Short mmCIF file of C-alpha atoms and ligand atoms in Angstrom, two decimals:
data_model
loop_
_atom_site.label_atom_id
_atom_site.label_comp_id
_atom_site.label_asym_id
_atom_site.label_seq_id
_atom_site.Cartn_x
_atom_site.Cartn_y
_atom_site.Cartn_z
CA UNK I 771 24.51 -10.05 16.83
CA UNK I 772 26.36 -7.60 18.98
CA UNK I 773 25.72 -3.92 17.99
CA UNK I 774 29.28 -3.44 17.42
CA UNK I 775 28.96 -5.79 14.90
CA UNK I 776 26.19 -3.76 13.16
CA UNK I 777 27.10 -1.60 10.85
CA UNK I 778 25.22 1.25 9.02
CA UNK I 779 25.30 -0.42 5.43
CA UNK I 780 22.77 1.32 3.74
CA UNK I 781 22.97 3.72 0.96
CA UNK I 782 25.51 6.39 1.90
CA UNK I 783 24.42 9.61 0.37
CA UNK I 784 20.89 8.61 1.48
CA UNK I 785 22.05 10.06 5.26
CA UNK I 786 23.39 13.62 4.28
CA UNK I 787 19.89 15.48 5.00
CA UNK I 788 20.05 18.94 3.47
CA UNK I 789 17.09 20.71 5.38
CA UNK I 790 14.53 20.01 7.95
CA UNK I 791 16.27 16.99 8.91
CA UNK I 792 16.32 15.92 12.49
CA UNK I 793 19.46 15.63 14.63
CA UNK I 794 22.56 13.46 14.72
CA UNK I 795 21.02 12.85 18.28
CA UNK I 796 18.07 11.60 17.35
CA UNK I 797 19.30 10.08 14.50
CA UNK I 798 21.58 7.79 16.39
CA UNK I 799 19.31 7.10 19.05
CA UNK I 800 17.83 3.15 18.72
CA UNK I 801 14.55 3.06 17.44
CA UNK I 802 12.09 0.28 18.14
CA UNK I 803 9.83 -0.77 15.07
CA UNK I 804 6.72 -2.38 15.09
CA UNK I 805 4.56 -3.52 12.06
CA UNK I 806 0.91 -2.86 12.53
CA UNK I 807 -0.30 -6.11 9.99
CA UNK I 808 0.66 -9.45 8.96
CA UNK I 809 -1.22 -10.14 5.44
CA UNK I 810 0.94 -11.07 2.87
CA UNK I 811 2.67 -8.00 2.26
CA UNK I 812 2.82 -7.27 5.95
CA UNK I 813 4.79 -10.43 6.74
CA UNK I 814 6.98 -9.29 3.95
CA UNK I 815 7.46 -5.79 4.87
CA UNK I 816 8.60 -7.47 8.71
CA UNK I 817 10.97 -9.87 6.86
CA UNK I 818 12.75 -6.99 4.97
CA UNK I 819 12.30 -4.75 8.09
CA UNK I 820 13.94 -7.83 10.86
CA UNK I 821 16.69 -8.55 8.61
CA UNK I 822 18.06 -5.19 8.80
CA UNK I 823 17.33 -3.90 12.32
CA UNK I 824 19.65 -6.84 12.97
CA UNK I 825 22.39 -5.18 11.29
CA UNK I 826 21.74 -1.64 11.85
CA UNK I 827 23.04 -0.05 15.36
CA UNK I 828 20.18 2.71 15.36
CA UNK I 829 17.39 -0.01 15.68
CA UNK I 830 16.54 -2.38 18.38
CA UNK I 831 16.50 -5.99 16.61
CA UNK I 832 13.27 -6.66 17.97
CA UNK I 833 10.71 -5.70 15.28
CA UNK I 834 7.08 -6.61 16.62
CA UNK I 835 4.33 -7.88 14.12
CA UNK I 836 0.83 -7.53 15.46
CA UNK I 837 -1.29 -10.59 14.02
CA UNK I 838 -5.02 -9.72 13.71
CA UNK I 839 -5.65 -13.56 16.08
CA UNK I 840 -7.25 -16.10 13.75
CA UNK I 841 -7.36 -19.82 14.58
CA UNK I 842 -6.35 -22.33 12.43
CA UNK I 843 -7.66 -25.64 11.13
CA UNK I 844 -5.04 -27.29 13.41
CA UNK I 845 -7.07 -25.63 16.25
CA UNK I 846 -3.80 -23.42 16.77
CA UNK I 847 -3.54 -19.27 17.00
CA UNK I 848 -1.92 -18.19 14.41
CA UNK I 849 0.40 -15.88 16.45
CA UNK I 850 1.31 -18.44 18.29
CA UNK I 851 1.95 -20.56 15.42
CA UNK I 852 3.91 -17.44 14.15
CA UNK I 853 6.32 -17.16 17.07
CA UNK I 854 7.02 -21.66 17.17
CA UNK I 855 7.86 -21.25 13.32
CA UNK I 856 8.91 -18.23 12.56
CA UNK I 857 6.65 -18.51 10.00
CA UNK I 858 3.42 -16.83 8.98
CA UNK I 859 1.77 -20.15 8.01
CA UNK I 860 -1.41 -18.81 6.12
CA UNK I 861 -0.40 -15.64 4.87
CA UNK I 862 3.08 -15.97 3.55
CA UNK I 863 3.51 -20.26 3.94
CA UNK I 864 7.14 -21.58 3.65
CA UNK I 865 8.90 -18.20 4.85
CA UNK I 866 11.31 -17.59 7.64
CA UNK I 867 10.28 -14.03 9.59
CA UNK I 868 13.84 -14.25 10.72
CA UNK I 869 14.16 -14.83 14.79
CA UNK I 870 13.80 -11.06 15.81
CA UNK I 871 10.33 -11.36 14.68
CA UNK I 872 7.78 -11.39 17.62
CA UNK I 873 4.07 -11.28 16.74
CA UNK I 874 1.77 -10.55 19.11
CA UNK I 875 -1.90 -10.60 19.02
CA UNK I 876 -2.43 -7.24 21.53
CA UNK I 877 -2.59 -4.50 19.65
CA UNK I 878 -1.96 -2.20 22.15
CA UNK I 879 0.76 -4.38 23.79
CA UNK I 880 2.29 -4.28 20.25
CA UNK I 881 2.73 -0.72 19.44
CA UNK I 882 3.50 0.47 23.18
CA UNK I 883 7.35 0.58 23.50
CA UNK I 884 7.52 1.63 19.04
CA UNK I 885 8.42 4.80 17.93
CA UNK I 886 8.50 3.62 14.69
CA UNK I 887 5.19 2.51 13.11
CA UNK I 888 4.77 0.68 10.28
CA UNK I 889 0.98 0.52 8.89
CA UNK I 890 0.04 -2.55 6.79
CA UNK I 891 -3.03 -3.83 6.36
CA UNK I 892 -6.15 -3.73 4.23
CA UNK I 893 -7.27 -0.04 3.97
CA UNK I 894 -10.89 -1.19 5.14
CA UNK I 895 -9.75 -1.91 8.54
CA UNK I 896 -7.32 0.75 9.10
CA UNK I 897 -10.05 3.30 10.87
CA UNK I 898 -11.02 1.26 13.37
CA UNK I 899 -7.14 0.25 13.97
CA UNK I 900 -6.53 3.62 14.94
CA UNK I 901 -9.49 3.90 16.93
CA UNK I 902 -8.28 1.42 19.52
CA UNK I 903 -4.58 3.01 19.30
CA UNK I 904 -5.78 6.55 20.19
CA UNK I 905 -3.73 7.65 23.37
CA UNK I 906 -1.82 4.42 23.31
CA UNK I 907 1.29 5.14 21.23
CA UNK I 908 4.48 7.01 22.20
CA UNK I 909 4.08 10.83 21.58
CA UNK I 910 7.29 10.59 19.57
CA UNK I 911 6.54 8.07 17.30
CA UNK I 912 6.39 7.90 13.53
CA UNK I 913 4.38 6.31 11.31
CA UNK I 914 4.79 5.10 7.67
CA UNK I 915 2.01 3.08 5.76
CA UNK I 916 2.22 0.82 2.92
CA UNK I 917 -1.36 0.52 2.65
CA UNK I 918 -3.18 0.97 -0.87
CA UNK I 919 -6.47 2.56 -0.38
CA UNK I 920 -8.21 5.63 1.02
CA UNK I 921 -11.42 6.35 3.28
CA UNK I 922 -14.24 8.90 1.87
CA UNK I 923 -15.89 10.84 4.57
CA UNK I 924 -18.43 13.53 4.48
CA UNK I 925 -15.74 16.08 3.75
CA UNK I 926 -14.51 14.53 1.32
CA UNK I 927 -11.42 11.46 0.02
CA UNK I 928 -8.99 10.95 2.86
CA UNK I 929 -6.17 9.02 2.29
CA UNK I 930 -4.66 6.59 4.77
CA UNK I 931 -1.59 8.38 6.07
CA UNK I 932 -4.01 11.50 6.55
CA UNK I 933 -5.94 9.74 8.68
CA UNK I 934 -3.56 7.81 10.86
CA UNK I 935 -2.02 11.42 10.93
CA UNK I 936 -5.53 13.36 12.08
CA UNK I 937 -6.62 10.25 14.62
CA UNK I 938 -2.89 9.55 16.36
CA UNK I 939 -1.34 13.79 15.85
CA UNK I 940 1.43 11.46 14.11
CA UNK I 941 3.70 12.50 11.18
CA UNK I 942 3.14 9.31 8.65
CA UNK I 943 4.94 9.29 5.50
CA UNK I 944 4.35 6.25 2.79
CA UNK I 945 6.27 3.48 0.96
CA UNK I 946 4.28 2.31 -2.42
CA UNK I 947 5.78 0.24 -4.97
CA UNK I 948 6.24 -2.41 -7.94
CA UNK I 949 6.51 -4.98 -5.17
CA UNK I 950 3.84 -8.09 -5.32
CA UNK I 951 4.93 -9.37 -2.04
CA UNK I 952 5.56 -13.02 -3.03
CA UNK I 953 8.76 -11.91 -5.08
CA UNK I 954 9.95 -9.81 -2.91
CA UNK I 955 10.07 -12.55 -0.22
CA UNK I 956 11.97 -14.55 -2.74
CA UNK I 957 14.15 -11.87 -2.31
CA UNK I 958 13.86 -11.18 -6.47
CA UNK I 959 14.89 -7.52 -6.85
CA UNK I 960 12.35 -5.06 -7.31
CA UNK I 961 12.17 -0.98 -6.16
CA UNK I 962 9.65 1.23 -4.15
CA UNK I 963 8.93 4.69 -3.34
CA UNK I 964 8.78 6.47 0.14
CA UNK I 965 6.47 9.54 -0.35
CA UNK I 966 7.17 12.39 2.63
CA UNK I 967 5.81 15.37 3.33
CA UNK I 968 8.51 18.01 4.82
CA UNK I 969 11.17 15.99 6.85
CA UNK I 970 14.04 14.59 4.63
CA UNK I 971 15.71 13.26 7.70
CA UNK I 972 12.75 10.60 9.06
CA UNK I 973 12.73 10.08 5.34
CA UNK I 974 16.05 8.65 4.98
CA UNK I 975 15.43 6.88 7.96
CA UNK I 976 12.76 4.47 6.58
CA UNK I 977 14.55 4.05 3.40
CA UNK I 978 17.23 2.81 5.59
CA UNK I 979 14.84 0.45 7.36
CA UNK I 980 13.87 -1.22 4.17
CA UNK I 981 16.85 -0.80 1.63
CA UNK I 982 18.26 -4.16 1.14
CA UNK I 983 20.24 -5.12 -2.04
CA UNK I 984 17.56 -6.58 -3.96
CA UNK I 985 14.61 -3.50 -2.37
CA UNK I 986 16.04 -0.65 -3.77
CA UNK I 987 14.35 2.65 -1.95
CA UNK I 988 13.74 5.67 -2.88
CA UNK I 989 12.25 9.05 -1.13
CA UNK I 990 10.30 11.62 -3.13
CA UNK I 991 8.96 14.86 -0.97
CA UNK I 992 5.31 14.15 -2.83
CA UNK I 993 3.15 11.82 -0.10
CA UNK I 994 -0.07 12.38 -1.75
CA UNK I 995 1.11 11.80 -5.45
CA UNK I 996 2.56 8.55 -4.48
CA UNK I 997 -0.27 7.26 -1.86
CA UNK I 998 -2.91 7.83 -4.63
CA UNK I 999 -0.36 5.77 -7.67
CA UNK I 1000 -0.46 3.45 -4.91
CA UNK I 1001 -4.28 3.77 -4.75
CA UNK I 1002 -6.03 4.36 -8.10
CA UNK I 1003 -3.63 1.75 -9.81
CA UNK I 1004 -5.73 -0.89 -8.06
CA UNK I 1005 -8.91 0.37 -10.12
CA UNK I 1006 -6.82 0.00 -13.04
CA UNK I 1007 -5.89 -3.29 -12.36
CA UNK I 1008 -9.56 -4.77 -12.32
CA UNK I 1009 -10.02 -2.98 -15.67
CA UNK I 1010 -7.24 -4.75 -16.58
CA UNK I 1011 -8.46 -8.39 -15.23
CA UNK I 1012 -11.83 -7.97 -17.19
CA UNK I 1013 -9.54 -8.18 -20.03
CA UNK I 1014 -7.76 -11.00 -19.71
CA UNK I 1015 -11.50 -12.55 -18.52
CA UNK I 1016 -12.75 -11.69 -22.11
CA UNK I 1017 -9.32 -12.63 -23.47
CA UNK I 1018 -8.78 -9.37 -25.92
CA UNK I 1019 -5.16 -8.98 -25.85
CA UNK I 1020 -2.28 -7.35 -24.70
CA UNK I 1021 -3.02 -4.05 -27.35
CA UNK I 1022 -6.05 -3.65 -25.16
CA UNK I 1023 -4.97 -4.53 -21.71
CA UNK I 1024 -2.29 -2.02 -22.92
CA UNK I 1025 -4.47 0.58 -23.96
CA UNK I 1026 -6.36 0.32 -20.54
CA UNK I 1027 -3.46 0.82 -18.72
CA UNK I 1028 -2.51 3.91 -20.64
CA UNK I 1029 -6.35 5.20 -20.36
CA UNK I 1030 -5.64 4.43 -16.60
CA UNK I 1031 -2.92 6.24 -15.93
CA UNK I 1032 -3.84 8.56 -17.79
CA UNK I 1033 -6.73 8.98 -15.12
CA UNK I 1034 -4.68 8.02 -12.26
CA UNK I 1035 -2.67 11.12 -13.05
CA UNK I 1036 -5.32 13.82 -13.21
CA UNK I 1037 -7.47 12.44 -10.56
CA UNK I 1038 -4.80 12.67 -8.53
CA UNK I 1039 -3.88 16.52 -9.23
CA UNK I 1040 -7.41 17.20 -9.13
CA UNK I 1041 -7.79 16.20 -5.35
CA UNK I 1042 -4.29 17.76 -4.77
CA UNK I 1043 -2.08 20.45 -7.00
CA UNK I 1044 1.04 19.53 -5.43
CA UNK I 1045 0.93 16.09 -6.75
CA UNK I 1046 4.27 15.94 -9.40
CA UNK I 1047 4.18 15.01 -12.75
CA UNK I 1048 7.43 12.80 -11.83
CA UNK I 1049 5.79 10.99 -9.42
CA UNK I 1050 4.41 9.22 -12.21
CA UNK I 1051 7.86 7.79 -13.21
CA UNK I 1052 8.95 6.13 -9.81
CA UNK I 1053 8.22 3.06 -8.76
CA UNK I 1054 4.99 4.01 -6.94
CA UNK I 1055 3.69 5.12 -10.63
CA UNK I 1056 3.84 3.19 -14.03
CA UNK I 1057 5.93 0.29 -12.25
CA UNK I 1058 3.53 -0.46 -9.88
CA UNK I 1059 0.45 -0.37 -12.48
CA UNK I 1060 2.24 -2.65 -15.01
CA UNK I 1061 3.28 -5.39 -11.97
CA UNK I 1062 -0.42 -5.32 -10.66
CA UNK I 1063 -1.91 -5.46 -14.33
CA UNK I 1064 0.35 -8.58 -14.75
CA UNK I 1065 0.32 -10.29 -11.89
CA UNK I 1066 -1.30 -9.18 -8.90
CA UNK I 1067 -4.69 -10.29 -6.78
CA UNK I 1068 -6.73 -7.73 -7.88
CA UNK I 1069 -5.91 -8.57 -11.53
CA UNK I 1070 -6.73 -11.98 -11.37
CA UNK I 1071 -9.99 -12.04 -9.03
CA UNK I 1072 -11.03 -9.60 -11.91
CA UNK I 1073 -10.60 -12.27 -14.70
CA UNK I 1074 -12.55 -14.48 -12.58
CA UNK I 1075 -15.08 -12.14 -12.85
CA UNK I 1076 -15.03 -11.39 -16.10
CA UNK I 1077 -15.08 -14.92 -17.18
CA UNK I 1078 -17.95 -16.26 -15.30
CA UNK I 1079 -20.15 -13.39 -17.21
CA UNK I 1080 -20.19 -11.12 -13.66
CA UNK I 1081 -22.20 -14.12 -12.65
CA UNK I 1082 -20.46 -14.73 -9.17
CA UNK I 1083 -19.72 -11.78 -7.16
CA UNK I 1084 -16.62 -10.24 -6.40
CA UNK I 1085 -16.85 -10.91 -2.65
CA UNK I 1086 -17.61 -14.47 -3.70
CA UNK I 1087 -14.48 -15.05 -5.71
CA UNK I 1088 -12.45 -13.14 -3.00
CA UNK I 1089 -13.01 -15.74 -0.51
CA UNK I 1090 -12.87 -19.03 -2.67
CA UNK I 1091 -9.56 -17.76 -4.47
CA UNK I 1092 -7.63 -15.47 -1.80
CA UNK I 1093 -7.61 -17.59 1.18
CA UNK I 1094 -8.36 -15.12 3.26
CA UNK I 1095 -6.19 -12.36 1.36
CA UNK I 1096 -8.16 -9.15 0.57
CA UNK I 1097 -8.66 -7.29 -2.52
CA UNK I 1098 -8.17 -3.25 -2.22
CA UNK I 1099 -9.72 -2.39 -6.00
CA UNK I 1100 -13.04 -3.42 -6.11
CA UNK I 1101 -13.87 -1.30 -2.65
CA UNK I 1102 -11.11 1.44 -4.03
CA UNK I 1103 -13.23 1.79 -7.47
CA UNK I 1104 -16.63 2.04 -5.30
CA UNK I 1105 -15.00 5.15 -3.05
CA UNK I 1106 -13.54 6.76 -6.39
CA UNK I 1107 -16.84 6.43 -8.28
CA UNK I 1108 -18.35 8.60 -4.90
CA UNK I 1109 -16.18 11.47 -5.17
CA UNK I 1110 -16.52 11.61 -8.76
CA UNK I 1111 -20.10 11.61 -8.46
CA UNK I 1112 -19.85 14.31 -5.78
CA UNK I 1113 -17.92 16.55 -7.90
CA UNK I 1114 -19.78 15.77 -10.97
CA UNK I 1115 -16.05 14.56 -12.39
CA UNK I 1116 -17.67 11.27 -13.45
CA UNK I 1117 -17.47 12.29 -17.26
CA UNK I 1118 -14.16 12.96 -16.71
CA UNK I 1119 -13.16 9.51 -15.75
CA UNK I 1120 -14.63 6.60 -17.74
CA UNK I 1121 -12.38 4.04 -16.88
CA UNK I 1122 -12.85 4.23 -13.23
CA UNK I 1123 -16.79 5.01 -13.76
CA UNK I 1124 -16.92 2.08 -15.65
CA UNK I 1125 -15.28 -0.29 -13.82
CA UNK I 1126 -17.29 0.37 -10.75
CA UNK I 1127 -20.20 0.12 -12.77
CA UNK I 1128 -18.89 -3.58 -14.02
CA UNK I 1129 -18.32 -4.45 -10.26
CA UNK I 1130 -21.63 -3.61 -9.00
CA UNK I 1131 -23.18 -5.18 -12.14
CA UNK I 1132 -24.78 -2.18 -13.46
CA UNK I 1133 -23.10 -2.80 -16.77
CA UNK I 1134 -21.42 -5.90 -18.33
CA UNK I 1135 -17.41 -6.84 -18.10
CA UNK I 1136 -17.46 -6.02 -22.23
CA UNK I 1137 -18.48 -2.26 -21.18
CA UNK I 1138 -14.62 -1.81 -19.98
CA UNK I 1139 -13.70 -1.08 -24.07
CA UNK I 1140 -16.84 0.18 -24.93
CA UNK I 1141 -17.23 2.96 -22.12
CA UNK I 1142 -13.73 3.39 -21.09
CA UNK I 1143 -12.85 5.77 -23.97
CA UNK I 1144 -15.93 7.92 -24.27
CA UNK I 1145 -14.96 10.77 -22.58
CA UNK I 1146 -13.56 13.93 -24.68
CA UNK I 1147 -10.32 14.86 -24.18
CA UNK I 1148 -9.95 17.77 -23.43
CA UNK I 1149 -7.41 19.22 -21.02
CA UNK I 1150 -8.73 21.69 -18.25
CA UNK I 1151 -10.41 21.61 -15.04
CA UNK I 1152 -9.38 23.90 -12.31
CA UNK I 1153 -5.99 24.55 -13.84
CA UNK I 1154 -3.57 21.93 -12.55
CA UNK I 1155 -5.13 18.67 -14.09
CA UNK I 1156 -4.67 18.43 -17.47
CA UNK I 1157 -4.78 14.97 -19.42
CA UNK I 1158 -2.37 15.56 -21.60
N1 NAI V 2202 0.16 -8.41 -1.04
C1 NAI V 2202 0.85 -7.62 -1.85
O1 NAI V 2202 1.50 -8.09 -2.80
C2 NAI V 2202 0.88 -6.15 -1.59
C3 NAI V 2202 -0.05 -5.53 -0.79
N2 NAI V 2202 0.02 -4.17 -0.60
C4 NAI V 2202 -0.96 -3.47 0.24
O2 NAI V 2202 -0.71 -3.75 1.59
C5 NAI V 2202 -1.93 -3.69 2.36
C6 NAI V 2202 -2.04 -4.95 3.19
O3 NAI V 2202 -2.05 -6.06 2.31
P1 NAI V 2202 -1.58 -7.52 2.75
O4 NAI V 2202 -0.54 -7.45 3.82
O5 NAI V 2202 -1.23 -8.24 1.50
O6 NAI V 2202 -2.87 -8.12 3.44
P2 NAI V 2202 -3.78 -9.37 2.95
O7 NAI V 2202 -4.48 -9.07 1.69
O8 NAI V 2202 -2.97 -10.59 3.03
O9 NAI V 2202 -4.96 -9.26 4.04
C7 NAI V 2202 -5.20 -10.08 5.02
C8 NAI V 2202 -4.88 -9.46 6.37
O10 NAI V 2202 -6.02 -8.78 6.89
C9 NAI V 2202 -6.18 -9.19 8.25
N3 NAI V 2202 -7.55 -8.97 8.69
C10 NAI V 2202 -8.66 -9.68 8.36
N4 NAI V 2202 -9.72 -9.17 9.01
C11 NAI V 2202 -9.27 -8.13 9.75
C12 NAI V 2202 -9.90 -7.20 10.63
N5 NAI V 2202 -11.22 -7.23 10.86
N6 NAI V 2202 -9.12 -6.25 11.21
C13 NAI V 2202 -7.80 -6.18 10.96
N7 NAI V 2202 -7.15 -7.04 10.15
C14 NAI V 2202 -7.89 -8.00 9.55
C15 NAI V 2202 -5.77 -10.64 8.22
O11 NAI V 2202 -5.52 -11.11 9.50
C16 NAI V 2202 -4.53 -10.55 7.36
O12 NAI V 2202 -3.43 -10.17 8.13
C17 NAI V 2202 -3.04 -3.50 1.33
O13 NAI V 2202 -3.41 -2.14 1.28
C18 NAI V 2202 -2.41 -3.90 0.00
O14 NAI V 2202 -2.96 -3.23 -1.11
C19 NAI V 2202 1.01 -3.42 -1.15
C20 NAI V 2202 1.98 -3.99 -1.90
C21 NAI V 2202 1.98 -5.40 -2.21
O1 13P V 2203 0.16 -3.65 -4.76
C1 13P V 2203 0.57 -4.67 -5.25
C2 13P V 2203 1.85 -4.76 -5.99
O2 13P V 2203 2.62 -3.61 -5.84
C3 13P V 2203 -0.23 -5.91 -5.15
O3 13P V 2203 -1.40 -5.77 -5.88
P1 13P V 2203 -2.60 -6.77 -5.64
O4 13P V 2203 -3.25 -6.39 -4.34
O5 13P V 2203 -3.49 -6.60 -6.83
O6 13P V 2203 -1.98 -8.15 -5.58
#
């Protein structure tokens, strides 16, 4: 397509930026995107990405997928499989990328020409990702992850855009959502939430990068609030799989979801004040915990769990029912349950507290009603997070 043909169809009052916004210059200038992942979200993300840099005249309509290199049964790389189909055969089967799609197995080869970054991959991988990109990105680049976890380091929780942000000196805001990645690349309509921190202007410009008709985007100036909905409703979602495992209902998968947010909400303003009570209402917040308590991985690896007794171990079921797919809630629950212990919170929080507890098989999958309510509720610490 010729970029006279491309036109800037994305929403409209999206590109007035009121303050801190950067240039008509830069705005206008083409950006080059690569994705930095290709799970099953990440070879969504590029599909929503490629089909719009193709009709937008501030991108190149190159976008560049890095593929962690795996080989196939067939004997085959999958990035080379990836570029012959323009499909990703074992992470997102009987998809087209679309042909601006390139995936490339050199990480450093990948990211080298990008100034815009997009991070997707498992959080567990995502330190020593960075590791290997230190010094090797443009100084101008930005970053945006859609990654659903957080590291905990001596200091203390770090979440994922902080650290791409302290290892590359890069500005990283995040997109979180209601968006099981299997739908969206069914193209069923669903919404998401770019968190930033001060710059409306590269806001805008990532909702513009992934607004399509039926991926509805929208920016809220609250990066931590929506990086940990992103995060914590993962623990929620394993609570919620032991459920279904022991087969007690929708009151009670309910009620676990309410306890969970609940938590989600003033763990969340614990680690950070600024975090906004609205937050809660985007997509990022109750959406995403309701669509991952119904029908995401972590959900149903949980009922595995659940209903072989806690007999076969999370790690176990991962591999025999994910295909290679990885679940962020079990590890998320383990990190959660060592800052609460840190900060002697872990009173404070009996769902997550007990579903680590169930993971590690310290207590039994029935323990997720009897434990996950035993907490008084009172409404205090340090002044900002209350539960009610
Ligand atoms: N799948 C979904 O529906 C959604 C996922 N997310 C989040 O997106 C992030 C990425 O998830 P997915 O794209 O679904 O990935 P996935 O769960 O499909 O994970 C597999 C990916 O990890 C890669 N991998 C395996 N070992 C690796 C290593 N040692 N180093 C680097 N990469 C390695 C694989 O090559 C593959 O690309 C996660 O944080 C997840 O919570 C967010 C929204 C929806
Ligand atoms: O984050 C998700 C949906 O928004 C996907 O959740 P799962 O990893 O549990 O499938």
């Amino acid at each position: 397509m010729s970029p006279a043909m491309k036109a800037e169809n994305q929403p409209q009052e999206e590109l007035t930026s009121p303050e801190n916004t950067i240039s008509n210059d830069e705005l206008h200038q083409k950006s080059k995107v690569t994705v930095v992942g290709s799970g099953n979200w990440g070879s969504v993300a590029t599909k929503l990405i490629a089909s719009n840099t193709l009709k937008l005249t501030s991108f190149h309509d190159e976008v560049r997928m890095w593929v962690f290199e795996e080989t196939l049964p067939s004997g085959e790389k999958l990035s080379e499989v990836i570029n012959k189909t323009n499909e990703n055969v074992k992470y997102l089967p009987g998809i087209k990328l679309g042909k601006n799609v390139v995936a490339d197995p050199d990480l450093e080869n990948a990211v080298r020409d990008a100034n815009m970054l997009v991070f997707v991959t498992p959080h567990q991988f995502m330190e020593g990702i960075c590791r290997k990109l230190v010094g090797k990105i443009r100084e101008d680049a930005e970053a945006i992850s859609l990654i659903k976890g957080m590291e905990v380091k001596m200091e203390g929780p770090c979440m994922i855009s902080t650290l791409i942000t302290e290892q590359l000196g890069i500005n990283c805001c995040v997109l979180m959502g209601a968006n099981i990645a299997h739908e969206i690349a069914q193209e069923k309509f669903s919404e998401a939430t770019v968190g930033y921190r001060t710059n409306r202007g590269i806001a805008e410009k990532w909702v513009r990068l992934f607004y399509t008709p039926y991926f509805i985007v929208s920016a809220v100036q609250d990066v931590e609030g929506v990086e940990l909905c992103g995060t914590l409703k993962n623990v929620v979602a394993i609570g919620a799989g032991f459920v279904d495992g022991l087969e007690m209902g929708n009151n009670t998968k309910a009620a676990i979801m309410r306890i969970g947010l609940r938590e989600m909400k003033a763990f969340s303003k614990l680690l950070f004040s600024s975090v906004k009570d609205s937050t809660f209402f985007e997509s990022c917040g109750v959406a995403d915990l309701i669509t991952t308590c119904l029908g995401g991985r972590n959900r149903k690896v949980a009922e595995a769990f659940a209903k072989n007794g806690g007999k076969r171990s999370f790690d176990v079921l991962e591999a025999e029912m994910l295909q290679g797919q990885k679940l962020q809630g079990v590890s998320t629950a383990r990190e959660v349950y060592e800052v609460l212990s840190h900060r002697g919170w872990l009173e404070l929080f009996p769902l997550f507290t007990t579903v680590h507890e169930i993971c590690i098989g310290h207590l039994p999958p029935t323990a997720i009603v009897e434990h996950s309510e035993r907490a008084p509720k009172f409404s205090l610490v340090e002044g900002s997070a209350q539960y009610y």
